[in-house]
Coordinates of C-alpha atoms in Angstrom, one line a residue:
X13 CA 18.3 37.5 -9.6
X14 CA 20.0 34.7 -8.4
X15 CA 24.1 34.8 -9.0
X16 CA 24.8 32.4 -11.0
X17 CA 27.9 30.2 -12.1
X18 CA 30.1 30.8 -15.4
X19 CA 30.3 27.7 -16.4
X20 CA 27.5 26.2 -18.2
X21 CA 28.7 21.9 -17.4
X22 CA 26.2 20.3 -15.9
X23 CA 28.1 18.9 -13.1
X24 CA 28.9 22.1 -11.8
X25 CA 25.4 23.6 -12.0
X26 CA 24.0 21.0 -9.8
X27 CA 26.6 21.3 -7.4
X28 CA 26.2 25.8 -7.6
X29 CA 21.9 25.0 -7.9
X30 CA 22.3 22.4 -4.4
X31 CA 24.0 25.1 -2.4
X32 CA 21.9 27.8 -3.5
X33 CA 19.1 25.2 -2.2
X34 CA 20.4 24.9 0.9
X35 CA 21.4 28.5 1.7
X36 CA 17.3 28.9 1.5
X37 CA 16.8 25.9 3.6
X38 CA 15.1 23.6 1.2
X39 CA 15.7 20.0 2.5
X40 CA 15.3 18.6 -0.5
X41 CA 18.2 20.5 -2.4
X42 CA 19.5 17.8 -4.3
X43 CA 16.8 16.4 -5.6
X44 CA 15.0 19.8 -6.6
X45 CA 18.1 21.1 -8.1
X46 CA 18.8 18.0 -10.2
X47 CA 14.7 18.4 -11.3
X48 CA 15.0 21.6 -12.3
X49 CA 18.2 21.0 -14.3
X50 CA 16.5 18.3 -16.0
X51 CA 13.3 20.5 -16.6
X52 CA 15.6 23.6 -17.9
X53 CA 17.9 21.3 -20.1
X54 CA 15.1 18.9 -21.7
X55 CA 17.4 16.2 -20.2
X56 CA 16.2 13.2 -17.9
X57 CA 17.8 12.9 -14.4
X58 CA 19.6 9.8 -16.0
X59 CA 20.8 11.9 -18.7
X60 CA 22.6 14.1 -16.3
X61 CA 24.3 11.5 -14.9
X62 CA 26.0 9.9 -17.6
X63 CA 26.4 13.2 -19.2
X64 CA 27.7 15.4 -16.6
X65 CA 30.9 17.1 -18.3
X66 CA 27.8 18.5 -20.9
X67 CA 28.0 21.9 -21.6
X68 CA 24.2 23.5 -21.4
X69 CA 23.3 26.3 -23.3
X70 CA 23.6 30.1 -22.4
X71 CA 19.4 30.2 -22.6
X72 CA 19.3 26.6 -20.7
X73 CA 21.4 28.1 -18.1
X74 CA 19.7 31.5 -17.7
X75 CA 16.0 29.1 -17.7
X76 CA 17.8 26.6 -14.7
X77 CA 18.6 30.0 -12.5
X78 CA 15.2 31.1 -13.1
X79 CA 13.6 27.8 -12.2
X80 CA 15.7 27.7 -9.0
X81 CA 15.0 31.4 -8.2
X82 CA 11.3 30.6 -7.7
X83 CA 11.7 27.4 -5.9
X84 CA 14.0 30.2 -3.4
X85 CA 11.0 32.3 -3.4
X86 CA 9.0 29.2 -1.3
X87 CA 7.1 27.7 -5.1
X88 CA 6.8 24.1 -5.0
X89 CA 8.4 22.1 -7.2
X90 CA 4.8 20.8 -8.9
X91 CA 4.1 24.4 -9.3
X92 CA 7.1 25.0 -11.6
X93 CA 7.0 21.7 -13.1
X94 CA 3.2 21.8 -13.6
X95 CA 3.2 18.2 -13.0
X96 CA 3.4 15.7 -10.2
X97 CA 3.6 11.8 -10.3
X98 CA 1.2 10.3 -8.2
X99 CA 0.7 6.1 -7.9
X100 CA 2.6 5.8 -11.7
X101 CA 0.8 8.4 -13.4
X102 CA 2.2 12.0 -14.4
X103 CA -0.6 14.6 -13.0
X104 CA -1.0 18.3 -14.5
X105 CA -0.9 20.8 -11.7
X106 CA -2.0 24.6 -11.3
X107 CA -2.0 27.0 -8.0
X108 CA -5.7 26.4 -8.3
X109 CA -5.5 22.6 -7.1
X110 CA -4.0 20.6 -4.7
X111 CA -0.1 18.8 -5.1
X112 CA -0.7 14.8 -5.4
X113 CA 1.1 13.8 -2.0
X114 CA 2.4 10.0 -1.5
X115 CA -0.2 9.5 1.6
X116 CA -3.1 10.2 -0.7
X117 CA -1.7 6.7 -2.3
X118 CA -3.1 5.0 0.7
X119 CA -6.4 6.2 -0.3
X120 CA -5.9 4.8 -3.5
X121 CA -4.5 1.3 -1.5
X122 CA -7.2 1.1 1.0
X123 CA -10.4 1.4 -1.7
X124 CA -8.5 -1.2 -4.0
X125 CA -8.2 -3.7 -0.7
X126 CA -11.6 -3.2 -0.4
X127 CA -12.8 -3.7 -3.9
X128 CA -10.3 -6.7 -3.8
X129 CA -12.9 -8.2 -0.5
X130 CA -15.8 -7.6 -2.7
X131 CA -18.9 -9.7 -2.9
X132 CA -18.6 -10.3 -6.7
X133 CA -14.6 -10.4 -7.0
X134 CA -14.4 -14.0 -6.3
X135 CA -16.3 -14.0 -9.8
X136 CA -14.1 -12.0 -11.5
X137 CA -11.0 -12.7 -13.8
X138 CA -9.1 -9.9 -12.4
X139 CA -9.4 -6.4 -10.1
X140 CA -9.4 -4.7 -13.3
X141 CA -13.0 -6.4 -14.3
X142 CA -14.6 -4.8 -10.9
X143 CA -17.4 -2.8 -11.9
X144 CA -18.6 -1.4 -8.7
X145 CA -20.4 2.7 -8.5
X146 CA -17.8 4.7 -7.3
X147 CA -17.6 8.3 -5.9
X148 CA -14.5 10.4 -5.6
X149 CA -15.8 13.6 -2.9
X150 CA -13.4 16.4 -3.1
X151 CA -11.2 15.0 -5.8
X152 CA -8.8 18.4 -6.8
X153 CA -6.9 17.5 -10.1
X154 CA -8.6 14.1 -9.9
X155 CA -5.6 11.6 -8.9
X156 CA -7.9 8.9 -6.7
X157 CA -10.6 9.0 -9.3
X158 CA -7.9 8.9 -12.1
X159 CA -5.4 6.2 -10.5
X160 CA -8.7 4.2 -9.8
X161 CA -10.6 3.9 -12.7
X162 CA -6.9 3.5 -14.7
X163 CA -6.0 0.5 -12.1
X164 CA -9.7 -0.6 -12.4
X165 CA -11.0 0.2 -16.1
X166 CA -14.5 -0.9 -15.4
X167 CA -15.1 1.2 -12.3
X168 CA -18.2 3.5 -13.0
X169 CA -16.1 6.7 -10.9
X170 CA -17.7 9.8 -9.8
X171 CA -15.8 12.9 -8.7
X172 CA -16.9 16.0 -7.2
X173 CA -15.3 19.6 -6.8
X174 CA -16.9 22.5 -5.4
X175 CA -13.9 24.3 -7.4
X176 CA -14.7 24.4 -11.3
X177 CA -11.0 25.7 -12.0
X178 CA -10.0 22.1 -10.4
X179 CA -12.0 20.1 -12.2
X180 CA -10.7 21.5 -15.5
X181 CA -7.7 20.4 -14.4
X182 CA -8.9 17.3 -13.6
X183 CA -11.0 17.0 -16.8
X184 CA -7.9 17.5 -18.3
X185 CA -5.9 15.0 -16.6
X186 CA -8.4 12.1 -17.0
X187 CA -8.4 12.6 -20.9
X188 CA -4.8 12.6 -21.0
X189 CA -4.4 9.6 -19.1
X190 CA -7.8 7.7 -21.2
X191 CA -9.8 7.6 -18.1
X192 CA -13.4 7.9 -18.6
X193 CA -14.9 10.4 -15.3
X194 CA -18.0 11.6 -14.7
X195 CA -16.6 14.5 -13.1
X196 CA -19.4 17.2 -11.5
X197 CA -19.3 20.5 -9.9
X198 CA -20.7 21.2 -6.3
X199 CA -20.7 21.1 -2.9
X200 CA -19.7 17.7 -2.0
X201 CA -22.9 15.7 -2.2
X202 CA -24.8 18.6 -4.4
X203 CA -23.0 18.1 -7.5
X204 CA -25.0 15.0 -7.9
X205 CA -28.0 15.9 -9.9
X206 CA -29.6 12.9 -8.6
X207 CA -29.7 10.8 -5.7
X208 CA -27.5 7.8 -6.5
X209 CA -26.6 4.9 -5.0
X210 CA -22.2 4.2 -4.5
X211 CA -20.9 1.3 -3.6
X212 CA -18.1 3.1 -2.0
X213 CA -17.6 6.8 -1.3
X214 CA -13.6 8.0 -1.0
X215 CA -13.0 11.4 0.0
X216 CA -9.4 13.6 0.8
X217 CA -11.4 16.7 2.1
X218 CA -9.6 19.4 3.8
X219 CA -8.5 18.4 7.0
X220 CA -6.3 20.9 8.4
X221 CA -7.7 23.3 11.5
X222 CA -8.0 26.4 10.1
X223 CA -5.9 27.8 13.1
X224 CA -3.2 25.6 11.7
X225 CA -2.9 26.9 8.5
X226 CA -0.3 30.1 9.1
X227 CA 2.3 27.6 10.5
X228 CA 2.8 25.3 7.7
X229 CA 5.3 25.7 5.1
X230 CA 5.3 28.4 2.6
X231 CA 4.9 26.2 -0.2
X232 CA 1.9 24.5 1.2
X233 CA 0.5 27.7 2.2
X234 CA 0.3 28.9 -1.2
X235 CA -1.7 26.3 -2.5
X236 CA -5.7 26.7 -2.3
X237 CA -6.7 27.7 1.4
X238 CA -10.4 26.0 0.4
X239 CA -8.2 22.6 -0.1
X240 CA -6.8 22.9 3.0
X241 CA -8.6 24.4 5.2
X242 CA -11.2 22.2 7.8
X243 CA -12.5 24.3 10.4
X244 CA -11.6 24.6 13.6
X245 CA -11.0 21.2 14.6
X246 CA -10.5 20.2 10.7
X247 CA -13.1 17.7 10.7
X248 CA -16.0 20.2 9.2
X249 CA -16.3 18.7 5.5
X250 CA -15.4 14.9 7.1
X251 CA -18.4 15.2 9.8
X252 CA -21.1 16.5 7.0
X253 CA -19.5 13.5 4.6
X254 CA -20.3 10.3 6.9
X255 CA -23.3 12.2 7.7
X256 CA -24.6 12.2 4.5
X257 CA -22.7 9.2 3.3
X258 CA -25.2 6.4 4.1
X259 CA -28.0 8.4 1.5
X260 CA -25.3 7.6 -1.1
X261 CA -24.6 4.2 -0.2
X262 CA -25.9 0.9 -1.2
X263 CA -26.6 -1.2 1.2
X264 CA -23.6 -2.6 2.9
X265 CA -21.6 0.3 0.9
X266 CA -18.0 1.2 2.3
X267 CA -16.4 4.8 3.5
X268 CA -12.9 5.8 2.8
X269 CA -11.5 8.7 4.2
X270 CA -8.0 10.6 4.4
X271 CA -7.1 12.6 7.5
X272 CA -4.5 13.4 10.4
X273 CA -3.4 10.8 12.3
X274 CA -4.8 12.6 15.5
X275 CA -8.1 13.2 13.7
X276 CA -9.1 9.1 13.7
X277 CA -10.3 7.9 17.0
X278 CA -13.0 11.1 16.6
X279 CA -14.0 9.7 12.7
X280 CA -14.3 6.5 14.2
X281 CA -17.0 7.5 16.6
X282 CA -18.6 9.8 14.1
X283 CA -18.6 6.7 11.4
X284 CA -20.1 4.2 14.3
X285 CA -22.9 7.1 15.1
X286 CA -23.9 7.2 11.8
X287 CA -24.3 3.4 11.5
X288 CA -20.7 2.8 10.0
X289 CA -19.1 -0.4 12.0
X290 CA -15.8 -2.4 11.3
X291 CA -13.3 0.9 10.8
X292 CA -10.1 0.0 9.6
X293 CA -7.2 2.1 9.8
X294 CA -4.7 2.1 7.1
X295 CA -1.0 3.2 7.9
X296 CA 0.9 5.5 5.5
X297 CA 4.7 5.1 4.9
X298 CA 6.0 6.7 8.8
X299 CA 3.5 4.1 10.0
X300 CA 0.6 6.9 11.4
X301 CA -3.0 6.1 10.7
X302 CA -3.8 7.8 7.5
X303 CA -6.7 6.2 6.5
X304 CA -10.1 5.5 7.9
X305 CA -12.5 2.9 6.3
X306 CA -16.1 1.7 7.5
X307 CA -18.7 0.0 6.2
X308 CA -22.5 0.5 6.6
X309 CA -24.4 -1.7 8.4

């Protein structure tokens, strides 16, 4: 067990909770400490602030030195929350899905840019009215089905999983946020009972070569190895998507795909050999290629 401070004011558990944070190494020390604080108290972050010289409870404190013991141990933050904000929304998470991360967002951005160049948008009052078949591959606790269909209400969305403990969580997350998913359970394309026609496929598959995998950081190793994990190169799930892709498609029907930076100028060639042209690369925050969209020709 972690030693802990005597006093129970708020100030100075955030100052004893940041340098147990960084004794461990975690970068983000402040910010974790003052989430966990918040999370332990029942207070918001703002709350804290203006209300520093509060004295916490013995149980609140003994719950705050708990919360930052596991964080020690490597446990991500979303993990010990069990939720994670992604584009707005507040997102349940479990160990059996993948954490939300802010470059997923571009995901999100690129498929609304495209829906926004639609044929029939010129028609429509507002992005919210577009209609289009859409299909979420891959889709984990659901937040690029979810932050789609709540951005554009009368999306028809899709998502797939081959995981059925993800998809209750995503099930779970779509009827908490009133977002109306047809969410199926498969191996990408497979969960489809039927062959159906999208007019834009998004995918985040695992993209990470599986060599790769033992070098990242604890708390990213301990989510799900099968939502991580790409092959060799990492491009095993994202060749057998744009393969397959075009059967899904409608005619003139866009791709969207997440991936590494150096995994593009391959998923461009693979999108042009499967009839994809145009690819458009869409930058995440640090400015690196993040995103890959084509569209069938």
């Amino acid at each position: 067990m972690l030693q802990n401070t005597k006093s129970n004011c708020i100030e100075d558990l955030l100052i004893k909770g940041k340098r147990i944070l960084v004794s461990k190494n975690v970068s983000s020390h402040a910010l974790d400490a003052a989430l966990l604080l918040a999370e332990a108290s029942g207070f918001s972050r703002e709350k804290l602030i203006t209300h520093n010289d509060y004295e916490l409870s013995e149980v609140q404190r003994r719950h705050y030195f708990e919360l930052l013991e596991r964080r020690c141990r490597g446990e991500s933050i979303a993990y010990i929350l069990g939720r994670k904000e992604f584009f707005g929304l507040n997102f349940t998470v479990t160990p059996a899905v993948l954490t939300p991360r802010p470059d997923t967002e571009i995901l999100v951005e690129a498929v609304l840019s495209i829906l926004r160049s639609g044929p029939v948008l010129s028609d429509c009052a507002a992005l919210r009215n577009v209609s289009f078949p859409v299909l979420d591959l891959c889709t984990g606790c659901g937040p690029v089905a979810i932050a789609l269909k709540h951005k554009c209400p009368a999306l028809e969305v899709w998502a797939t999983d081959v995981s059925e403990e993800a998809l209750a969580v995503a099930r779970k997350n779509a009827e908490t946020l009133d977002c109306g998913i047809a969410f199926l359970q498969g191996d990408l394309f497979d969960a489809l009972e039927k062959r159906s026609r999208f007019f834009l496929i998004a995918a985040n598959a695992p993209y990470v070569p599986s060599g790769e995998i033992d070098l990242l950081s604890p708390e990213v190793k301990a989510e799900p190895r099968i939502a991580l994990d790409g092959g060799v190169d990492g491009l095993d799930l994202i060749r057998r998507i744009i393969v397959k892709a075009p059967l899904y498609l409608d005619k003139n029907g866009y791709i969207a795909l997440e991936a590494d930076p150096s995994q593009m100028e391959t998923i461009a060639i693979l999108m042009k050999d499967s009839g994809f042209s145009e690819p458009v690369m869409y930058q995440d925050l640090a400015g690196y290629n993040r995103v890959i969209a084509g569209k069938l020709s």
